[in-house]
XYZ file of C-alpha atoms in Angstrom:
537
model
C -54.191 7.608 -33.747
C -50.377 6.494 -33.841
C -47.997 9.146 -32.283
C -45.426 10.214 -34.453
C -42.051 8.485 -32.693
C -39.905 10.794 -34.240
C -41.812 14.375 -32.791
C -42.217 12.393 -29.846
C -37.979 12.240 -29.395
C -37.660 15.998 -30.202
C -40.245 16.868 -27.733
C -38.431 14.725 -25.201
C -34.832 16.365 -25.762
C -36.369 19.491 -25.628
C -37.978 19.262 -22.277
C -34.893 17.255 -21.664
C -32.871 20.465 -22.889
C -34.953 23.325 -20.933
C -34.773 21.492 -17.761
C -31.176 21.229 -17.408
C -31.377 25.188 -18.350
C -33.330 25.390 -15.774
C -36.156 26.956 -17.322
C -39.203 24.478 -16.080
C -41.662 26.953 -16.843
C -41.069 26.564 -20.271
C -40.237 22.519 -19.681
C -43.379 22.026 -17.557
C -45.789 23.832 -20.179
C -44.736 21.134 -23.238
C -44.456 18.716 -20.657
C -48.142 19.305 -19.403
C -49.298 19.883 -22.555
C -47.693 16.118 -23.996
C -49.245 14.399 -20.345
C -52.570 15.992 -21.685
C -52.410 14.068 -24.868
C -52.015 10.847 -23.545
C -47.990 10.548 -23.829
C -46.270 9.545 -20.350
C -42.812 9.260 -19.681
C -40.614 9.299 -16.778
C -39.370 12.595 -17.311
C -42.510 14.637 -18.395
C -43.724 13.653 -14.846
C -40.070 15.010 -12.859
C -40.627 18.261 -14.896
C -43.815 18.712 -13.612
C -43.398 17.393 -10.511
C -40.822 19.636 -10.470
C -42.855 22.440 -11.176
C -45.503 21.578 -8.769
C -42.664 21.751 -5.884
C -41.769 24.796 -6.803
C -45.253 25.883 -6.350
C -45.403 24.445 -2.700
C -47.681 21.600 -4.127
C -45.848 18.700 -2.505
C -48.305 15.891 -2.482
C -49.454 16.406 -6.219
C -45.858 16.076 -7.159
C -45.498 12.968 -5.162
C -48.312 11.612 -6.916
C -46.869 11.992 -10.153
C -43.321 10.694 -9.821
C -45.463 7.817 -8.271
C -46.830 7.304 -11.663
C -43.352 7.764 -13.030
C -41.737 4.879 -10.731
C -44.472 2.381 -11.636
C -43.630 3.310 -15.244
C -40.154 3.029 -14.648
C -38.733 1.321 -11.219
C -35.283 1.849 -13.013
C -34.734 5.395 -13.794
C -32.386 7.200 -11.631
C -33.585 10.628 -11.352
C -37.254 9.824 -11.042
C -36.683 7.612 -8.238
C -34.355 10.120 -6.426
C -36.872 12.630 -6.408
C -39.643 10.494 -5.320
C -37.909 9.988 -2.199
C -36.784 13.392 -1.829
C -40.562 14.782 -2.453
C -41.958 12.205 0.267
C -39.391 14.084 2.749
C -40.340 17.030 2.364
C -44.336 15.623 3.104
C -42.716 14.539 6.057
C -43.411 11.056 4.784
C -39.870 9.368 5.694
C -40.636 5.697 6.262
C -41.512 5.879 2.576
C -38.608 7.766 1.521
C -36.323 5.247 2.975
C -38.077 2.487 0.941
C -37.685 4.199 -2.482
C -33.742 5.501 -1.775
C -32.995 1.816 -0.409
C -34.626 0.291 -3.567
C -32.361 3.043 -5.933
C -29.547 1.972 -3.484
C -29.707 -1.816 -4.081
C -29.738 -1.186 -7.708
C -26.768 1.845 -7.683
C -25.194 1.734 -4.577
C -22.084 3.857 -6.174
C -24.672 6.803 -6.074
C -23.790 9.767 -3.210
C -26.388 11.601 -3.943
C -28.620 8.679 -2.614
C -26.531 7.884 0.113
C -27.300 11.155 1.113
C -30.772 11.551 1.259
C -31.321 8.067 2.347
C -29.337 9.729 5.766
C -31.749 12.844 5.671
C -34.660 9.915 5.784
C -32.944 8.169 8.764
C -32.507 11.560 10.490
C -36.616 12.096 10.092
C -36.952 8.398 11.509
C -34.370 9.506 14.636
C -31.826 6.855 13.720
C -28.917 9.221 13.757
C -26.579 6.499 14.052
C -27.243 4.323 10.947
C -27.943 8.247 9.232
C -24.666 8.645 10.057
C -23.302 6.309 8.450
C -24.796 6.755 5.193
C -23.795 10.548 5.286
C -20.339 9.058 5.820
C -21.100 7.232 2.301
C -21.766 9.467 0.839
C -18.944 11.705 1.197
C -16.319 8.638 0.212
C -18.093 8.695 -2.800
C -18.610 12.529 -3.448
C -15.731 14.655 -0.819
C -17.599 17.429 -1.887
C -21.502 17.175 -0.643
C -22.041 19.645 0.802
C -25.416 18.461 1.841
C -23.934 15.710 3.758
C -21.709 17.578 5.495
C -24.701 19.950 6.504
C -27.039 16.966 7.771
C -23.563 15.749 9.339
C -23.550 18.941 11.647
C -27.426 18.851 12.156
C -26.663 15.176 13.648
C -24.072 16.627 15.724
C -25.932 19.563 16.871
C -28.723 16.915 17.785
C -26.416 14.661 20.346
C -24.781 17.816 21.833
C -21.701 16.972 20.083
C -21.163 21.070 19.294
C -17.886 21.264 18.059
C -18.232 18.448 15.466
C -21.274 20.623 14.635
C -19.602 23.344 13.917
C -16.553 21.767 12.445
C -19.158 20.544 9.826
C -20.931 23.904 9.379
C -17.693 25.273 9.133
C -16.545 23.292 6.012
C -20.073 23.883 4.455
C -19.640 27.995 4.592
C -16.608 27.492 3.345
C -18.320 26.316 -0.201
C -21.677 27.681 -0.128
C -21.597 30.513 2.101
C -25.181 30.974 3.914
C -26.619 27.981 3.512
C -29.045 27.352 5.856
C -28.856 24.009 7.241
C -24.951 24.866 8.310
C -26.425 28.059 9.959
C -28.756 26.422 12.025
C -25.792 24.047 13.452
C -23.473 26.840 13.821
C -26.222 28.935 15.533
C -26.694 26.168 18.032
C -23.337 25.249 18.640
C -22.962 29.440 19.397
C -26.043 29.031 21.835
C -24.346 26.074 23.197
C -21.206 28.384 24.109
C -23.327 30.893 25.571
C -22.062 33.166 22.616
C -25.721 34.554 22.415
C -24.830 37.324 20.316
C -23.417 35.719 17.645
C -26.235 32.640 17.520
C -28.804 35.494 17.438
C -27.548 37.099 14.498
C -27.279 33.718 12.861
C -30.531 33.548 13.095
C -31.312 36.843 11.913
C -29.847 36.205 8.818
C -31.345 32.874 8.302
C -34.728 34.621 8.636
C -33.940 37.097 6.434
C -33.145 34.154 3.787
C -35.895 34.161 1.398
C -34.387 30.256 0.891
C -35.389 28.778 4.234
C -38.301 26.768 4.056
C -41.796 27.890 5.476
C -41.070 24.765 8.560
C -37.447 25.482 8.653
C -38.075 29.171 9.150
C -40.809 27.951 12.057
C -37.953 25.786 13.959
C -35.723 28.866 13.245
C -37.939 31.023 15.157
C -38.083 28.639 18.093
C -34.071 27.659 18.086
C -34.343 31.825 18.414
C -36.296 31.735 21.488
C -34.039 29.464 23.067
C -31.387 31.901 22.286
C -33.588 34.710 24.001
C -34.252 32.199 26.648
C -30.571 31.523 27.785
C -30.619 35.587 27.866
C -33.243 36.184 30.199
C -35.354 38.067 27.378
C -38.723 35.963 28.592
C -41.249 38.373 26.998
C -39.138 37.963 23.206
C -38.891 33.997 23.628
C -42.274 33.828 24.390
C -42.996 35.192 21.407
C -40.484 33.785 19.119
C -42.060 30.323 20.624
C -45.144 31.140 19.671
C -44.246 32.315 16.275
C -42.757 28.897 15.787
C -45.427 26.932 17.436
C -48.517 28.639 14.616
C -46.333 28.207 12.125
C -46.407 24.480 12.935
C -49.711 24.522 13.669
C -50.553 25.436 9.805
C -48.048 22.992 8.366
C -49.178 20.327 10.217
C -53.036 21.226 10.431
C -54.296 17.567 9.446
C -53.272 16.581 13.134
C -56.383 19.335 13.766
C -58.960 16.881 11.522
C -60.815 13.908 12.848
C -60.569 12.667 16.689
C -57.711 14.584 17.958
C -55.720 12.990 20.622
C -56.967 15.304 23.492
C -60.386 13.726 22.510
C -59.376 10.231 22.332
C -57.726 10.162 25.680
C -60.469 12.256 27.455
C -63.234 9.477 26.236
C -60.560 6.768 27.397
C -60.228 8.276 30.665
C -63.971 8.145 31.555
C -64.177 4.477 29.744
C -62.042 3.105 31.815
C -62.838 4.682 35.026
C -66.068 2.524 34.450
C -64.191 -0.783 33.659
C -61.489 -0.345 36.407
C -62.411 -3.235 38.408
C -62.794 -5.734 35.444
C -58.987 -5.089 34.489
C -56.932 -8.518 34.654
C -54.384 -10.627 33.147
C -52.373 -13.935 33.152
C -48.797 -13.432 33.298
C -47.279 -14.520 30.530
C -43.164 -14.471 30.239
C -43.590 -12.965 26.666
C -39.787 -13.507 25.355
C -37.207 -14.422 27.242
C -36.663 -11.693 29.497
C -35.534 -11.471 33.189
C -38.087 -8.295 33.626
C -40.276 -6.337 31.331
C -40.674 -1.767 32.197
C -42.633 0.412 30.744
C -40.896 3.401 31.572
C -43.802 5.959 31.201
C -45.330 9.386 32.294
C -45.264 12.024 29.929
C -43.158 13.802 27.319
C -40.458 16.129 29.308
C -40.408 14.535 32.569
C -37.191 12.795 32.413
C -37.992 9.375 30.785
C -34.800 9.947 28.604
C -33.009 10.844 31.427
C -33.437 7.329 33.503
C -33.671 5.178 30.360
C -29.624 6.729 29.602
C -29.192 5.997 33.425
C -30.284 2.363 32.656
C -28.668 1.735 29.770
C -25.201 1.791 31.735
C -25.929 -1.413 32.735
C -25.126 -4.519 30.706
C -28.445 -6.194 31.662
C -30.140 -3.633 30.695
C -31.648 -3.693 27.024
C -33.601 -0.833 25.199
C -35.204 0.374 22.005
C -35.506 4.465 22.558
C -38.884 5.636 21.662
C -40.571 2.894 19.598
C -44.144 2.509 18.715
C -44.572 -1.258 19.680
C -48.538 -1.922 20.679
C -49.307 -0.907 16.744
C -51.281 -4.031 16.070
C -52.795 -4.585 19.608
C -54.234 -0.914 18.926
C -55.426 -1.269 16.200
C -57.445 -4.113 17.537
C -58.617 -3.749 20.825
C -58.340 0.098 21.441
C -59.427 1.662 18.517
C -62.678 2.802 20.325
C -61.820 4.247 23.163
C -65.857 4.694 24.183
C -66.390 0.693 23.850
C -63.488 -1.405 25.393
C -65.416 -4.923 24.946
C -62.823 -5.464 22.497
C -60.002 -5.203 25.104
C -61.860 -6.725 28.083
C -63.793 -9.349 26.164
C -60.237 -10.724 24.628
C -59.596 -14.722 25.338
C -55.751 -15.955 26.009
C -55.288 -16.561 22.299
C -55.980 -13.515 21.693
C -53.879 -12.203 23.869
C -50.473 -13.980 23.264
C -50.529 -13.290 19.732
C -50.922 -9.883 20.577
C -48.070 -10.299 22.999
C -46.142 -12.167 20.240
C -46.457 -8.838 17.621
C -45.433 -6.999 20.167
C -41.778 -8.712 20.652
C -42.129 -8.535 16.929
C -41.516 -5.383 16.849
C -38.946 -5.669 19.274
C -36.671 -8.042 17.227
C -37.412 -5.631 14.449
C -35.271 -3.045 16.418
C -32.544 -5.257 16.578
C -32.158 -5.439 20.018
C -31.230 -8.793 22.020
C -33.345 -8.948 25.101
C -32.563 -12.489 25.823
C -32.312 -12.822 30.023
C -32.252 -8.958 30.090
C -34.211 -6.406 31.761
C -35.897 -5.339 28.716
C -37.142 -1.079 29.167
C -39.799 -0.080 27.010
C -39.763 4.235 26.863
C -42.701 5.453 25.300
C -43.565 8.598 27.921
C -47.398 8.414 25.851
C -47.439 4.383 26.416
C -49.001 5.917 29.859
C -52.216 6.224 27.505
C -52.294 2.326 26.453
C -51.897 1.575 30.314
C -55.504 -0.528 30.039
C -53.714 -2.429 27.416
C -50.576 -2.834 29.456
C -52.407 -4.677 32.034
C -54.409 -6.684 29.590
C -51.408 -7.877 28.031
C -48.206 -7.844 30.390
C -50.168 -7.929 34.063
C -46.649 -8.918 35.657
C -44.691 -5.820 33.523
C -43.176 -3.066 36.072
C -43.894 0.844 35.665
C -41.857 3.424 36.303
C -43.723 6.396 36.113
C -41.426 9.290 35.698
C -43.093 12.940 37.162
C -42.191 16.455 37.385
C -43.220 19.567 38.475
C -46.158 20.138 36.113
C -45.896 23.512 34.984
C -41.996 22.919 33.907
C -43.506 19.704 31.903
C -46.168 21.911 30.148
C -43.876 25.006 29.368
C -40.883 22.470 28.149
C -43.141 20.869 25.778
C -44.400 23.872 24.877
C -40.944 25.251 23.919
C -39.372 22.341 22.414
C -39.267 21.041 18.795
C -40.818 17.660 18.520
C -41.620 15.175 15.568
C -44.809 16.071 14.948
C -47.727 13.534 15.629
C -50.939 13.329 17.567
C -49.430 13.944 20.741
C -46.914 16.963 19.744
C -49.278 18.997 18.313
C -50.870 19.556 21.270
C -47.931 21.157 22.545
C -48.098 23.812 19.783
C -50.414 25.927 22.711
C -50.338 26.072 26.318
C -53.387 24.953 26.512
C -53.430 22.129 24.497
C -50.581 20.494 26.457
C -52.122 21.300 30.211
C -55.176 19.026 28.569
C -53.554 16.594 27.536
C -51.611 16.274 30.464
C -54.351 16.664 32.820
C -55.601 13.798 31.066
C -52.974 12.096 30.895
C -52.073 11.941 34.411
C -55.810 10.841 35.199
C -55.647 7.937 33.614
C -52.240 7.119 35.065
C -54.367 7.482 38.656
C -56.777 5.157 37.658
C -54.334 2.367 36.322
C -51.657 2.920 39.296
C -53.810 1.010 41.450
C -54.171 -1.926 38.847
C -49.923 -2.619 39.208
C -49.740 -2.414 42.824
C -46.066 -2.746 44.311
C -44.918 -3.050 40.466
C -45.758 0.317 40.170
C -42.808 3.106 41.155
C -42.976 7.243 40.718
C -39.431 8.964 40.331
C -39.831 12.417 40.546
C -37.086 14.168 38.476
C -35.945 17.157 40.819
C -35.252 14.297 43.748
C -33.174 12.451 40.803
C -31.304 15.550 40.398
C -30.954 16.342 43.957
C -30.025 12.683 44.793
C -28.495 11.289 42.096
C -26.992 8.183 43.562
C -29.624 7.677 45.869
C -32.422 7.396 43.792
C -30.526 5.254 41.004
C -29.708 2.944 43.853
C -33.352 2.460 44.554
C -34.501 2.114 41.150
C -32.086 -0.333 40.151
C -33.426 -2.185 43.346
C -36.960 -1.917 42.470
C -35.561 -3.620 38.891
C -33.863 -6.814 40.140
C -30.550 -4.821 39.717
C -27.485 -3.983 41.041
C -26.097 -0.650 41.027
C -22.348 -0.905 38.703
C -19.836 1.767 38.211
C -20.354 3.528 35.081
C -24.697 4.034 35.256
C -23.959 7.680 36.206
C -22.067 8.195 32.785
C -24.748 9.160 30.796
C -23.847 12.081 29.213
C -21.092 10.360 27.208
C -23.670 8.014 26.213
C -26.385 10.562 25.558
C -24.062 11.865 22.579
C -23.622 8.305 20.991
C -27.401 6.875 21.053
C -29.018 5.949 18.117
C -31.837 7.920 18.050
C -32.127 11.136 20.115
C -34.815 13.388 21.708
C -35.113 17.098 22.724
C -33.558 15.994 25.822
C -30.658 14.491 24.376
C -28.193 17.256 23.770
C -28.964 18.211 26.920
C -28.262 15.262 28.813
C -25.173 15.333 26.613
C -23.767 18.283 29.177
C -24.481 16.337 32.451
C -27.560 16.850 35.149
C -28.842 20.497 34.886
C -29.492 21.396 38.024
C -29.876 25.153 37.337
C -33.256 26.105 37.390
C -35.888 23.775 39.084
C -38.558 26.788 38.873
C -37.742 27.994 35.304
C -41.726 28.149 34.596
C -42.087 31.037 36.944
C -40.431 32.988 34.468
C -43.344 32.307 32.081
C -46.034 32.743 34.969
C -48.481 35.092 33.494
C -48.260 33.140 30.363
C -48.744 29.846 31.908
C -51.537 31.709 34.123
C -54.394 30.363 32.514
C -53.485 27.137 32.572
C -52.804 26.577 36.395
C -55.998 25.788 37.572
C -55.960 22.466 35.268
C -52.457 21.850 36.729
C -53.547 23.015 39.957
C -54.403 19.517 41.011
C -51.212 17.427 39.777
C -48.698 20.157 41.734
C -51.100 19.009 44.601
C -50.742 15.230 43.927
C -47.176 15.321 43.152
C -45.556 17.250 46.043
C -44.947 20.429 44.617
C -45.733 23.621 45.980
């Protein structure tokens, strides 16, 4: 039956009409109601969508303003919140691709700018977020929005009174708005004004507008705060306040073969393979030297890759996942390695080939450099390490276990796999435990290309132990490596580590775990045996 065009138009301006009331319950019911009867448009789908954010339902929203965008690849609004629905699903890489696409057709739009920076920050490219924020605000002076994400960028690279200069400027139009709180909170903790940062945070908990994981990274940046005061007992709690309310946002990471699994049926795969492990060198690209800089999360990789970076020869790419393809295709099983160990040369190099791929994807020239790939996890694709780049250096970064397992514990990490492990105390001292076996069993594989730094002797000997791992890297030592902190707060991308590093070597509290001893009690025994292997007492 024909649709009558001219009912069709009213209903339109009146959903059109309600919405920009704000009244989507009313909006979404005629909107719903018109979906039901076979009658899409682009904006029957936003109201509803909208409505279903509202409700907290996220990823049947997204799927909706999907529809809409294949309906209509043009239309502003519905492509604008697309993007900004697949943020909030934590779903970046495919916000990016819808706000560039809006870009390229309306690059005089803010708005976009702005969220497009919001996606880089997600992705860790805070320099290249930066700039779009930047954009933004020489086309709009008064997004406020960008200015907030402006000061979270800041906050992020230890820059704390551009943070707060931000936060400042947002208060000073929307007063309590909670991304500026969080940055001027920081910057306060950063002062040691603990007072002040903790009633920041008060109030932001008391704000019935913080988001559900906002509110959990809220409660953590609060146990720092409680840290820095010696109130252990409070900041354990506040961390683990934080750390379950993660664990329910993120509970998919709980489904299928979590990573304490995988690596676990790795560890005891390889251990039966370990003398069938070889390689032909192969010079990949054109690179003087090729280092895996490896160990695990928290034990100073970010540290030593800063260190590194110093030096003009020295090329990097932060924290990229580069062995995505090789994987995929000869790891996916971690109880059946045939894959892996059965692979011919061809094989091989094209593997290899993805791999520096991936590199020139990153935009990094590594041309007759020493080329440093930090991935602390990579330790995990070791067996594929040796498969693929037998002549590649390690340097396996360590610390004292029990700091490593409370630090990831207590800091605030993109969730994937890996991180949400570190949501309990427990579920980091396994996977570190496992971790560090596997490391033991591939350490002999490398030989002399192989090369522990253990972070308290870096921070006890500074110069001395740069000096020997520049050595152990074809390198000279040059003045300038030991300015890392200014170049901590200018990196692209940044860690938990790197507002720290942004403030120089702490060299403060090597035992800061004991603090958290009865805590950390029942995971000792597990750790009992890396304090052993690594020198610690």
């Amino acid at each position: 039956m024909a649709r009558d065009l001219q009912a069709d138009l009213n209903m339109l301006r009146e959903v059109l009409r309600l919405a920009q009331a704000r009244d989507f319950q009313r909006a979404g019911a005629i909107a719903r109601n018109a979906l039901s009867e076979g009658f899409e448009h682009p904006l029957l789908f936003n109201v509803v969508a909208t409505t279903l954010e509202q409700e907290g339902r996220f990823g049947e929203a997204a799927q909706l303003l999907e529809r809409a965008v294949a309906l209509a690849p043009q239309d502003i609004g519905t492509r604008n919140a697309l993007g900004m629905c697949l943020q909030r699903l934590d779903r970046p890489a495919e916000s990016l691709f819808h706000l560039d696409a809006l870009l390229a057709q309306h690059p005089e739009l803010g708005f976009a700018h702005a969220n497009k920076g919001n996606a880089l920050i997600a992705l860790g490219f805070l320099g290249r977020a930066r700039t779009s924020l930047l954009r933004a605000l020489e086309l709009d002076p008064a997004n406020f929005s960008a200015m907030a994400s402006l000061a979270s960028i800041a906050s992020h690279r230890g820059n704390h009174d551009e943070a707060r200069s931000w936060a400042q400027r947002v208060l000073q139009i929307v007063p309590n708005f909670p991304d500026a709180m969080v940055a001027l909170a920081a910057a306060e903790l950063a002062d040691g004004e603990l007072a002040r940062a903790e009633t920041l945070i008060r109030e932001l908990l008391a704000d019935q507008r913080v988001a559900e994981i906002d509110r959990a990274r809220v409660n953590g940046l609060l146990g720092d705060v409680f840290d820095a005061g010696g109130r252990y007992s409070e900041a354990l709690d506040a961390y683990r306040t934080c750390n379950e309310s993660l664990r329910q946002i993120h509970f998919g990471f709980s489904g299928g073969t979590r990573l304490i699994t995988y690596a676990e049926q790795l560890t005891a795969t390889v251990a039966s393979h370990i003398d069938q492990f070889h390689g032909v060198p192969s010079a990949g690209a054109d690179v003087s030297e090729h280092v895996f800089l490896i160990g695990f999360p928290r034990s100073g990789t970010t540290l030593l890759e800063v260190v590194l970076d110093g030096h003009p020869r020295v090329a990097s790419l932060d924290e990229h996942e580069l062995f995505t393809e090789s994987v995929r295709q000869l790891m996916r099983n971690p109880l059946d390695l045939s894959p892996l160990m059965a692979a011919d040369e061809a094989t091989l190099e094209r593997l290899r080939q993805a791999y520096w791929d991936r590199v020139r994807e990153g935009e990094v020239d590594v041309s007759g450099k020493v080329f440093v790939d930090k991935y602390p996890m990579n330790t995990l694709k070791l067996p594929l390490i040796a498969r693929l780049f037998p002549n590649a250096k390690i340097l396996f970064a360590c610390r004292d276990p029990r700091e490593v397992v409370l630090a990831c514990f207590r800091r605030r990490f993109k969730m994937n796999p890996a991180t949400y492990e570190f949501l309990t105390l427990p579920g980091a001292a396994a996977l570190y435990d496992t971790t560090m076996k596997l490391g033991e069993l591939m350490r002999p594989v490398f030989g002399a290309h192989w090369r522990e730094l253990r972070y308290e002797s870096l921070v006890a000997d500074f110069a001395g132990q740069t000096r020997a791992m520049t050595e152990f890297l074809g390198l000279e030592w040059i003045d300038g490596m030991d300015d890392f902190a200014l170049r901590a707060r200018e990196r692209e991308r940044s860690t938990p580590s790197t507002a720290h590093l942004a403030r120089g070597l702490d060299r403060s509290r090597p035992v800061h775990w004991t603090h958290y001893r009865s805590a950390l009690e029942p995971v000792l025994p597990t750790l009992a045996k890396w304090v052993d292997r690594f020198g610690y007492e």
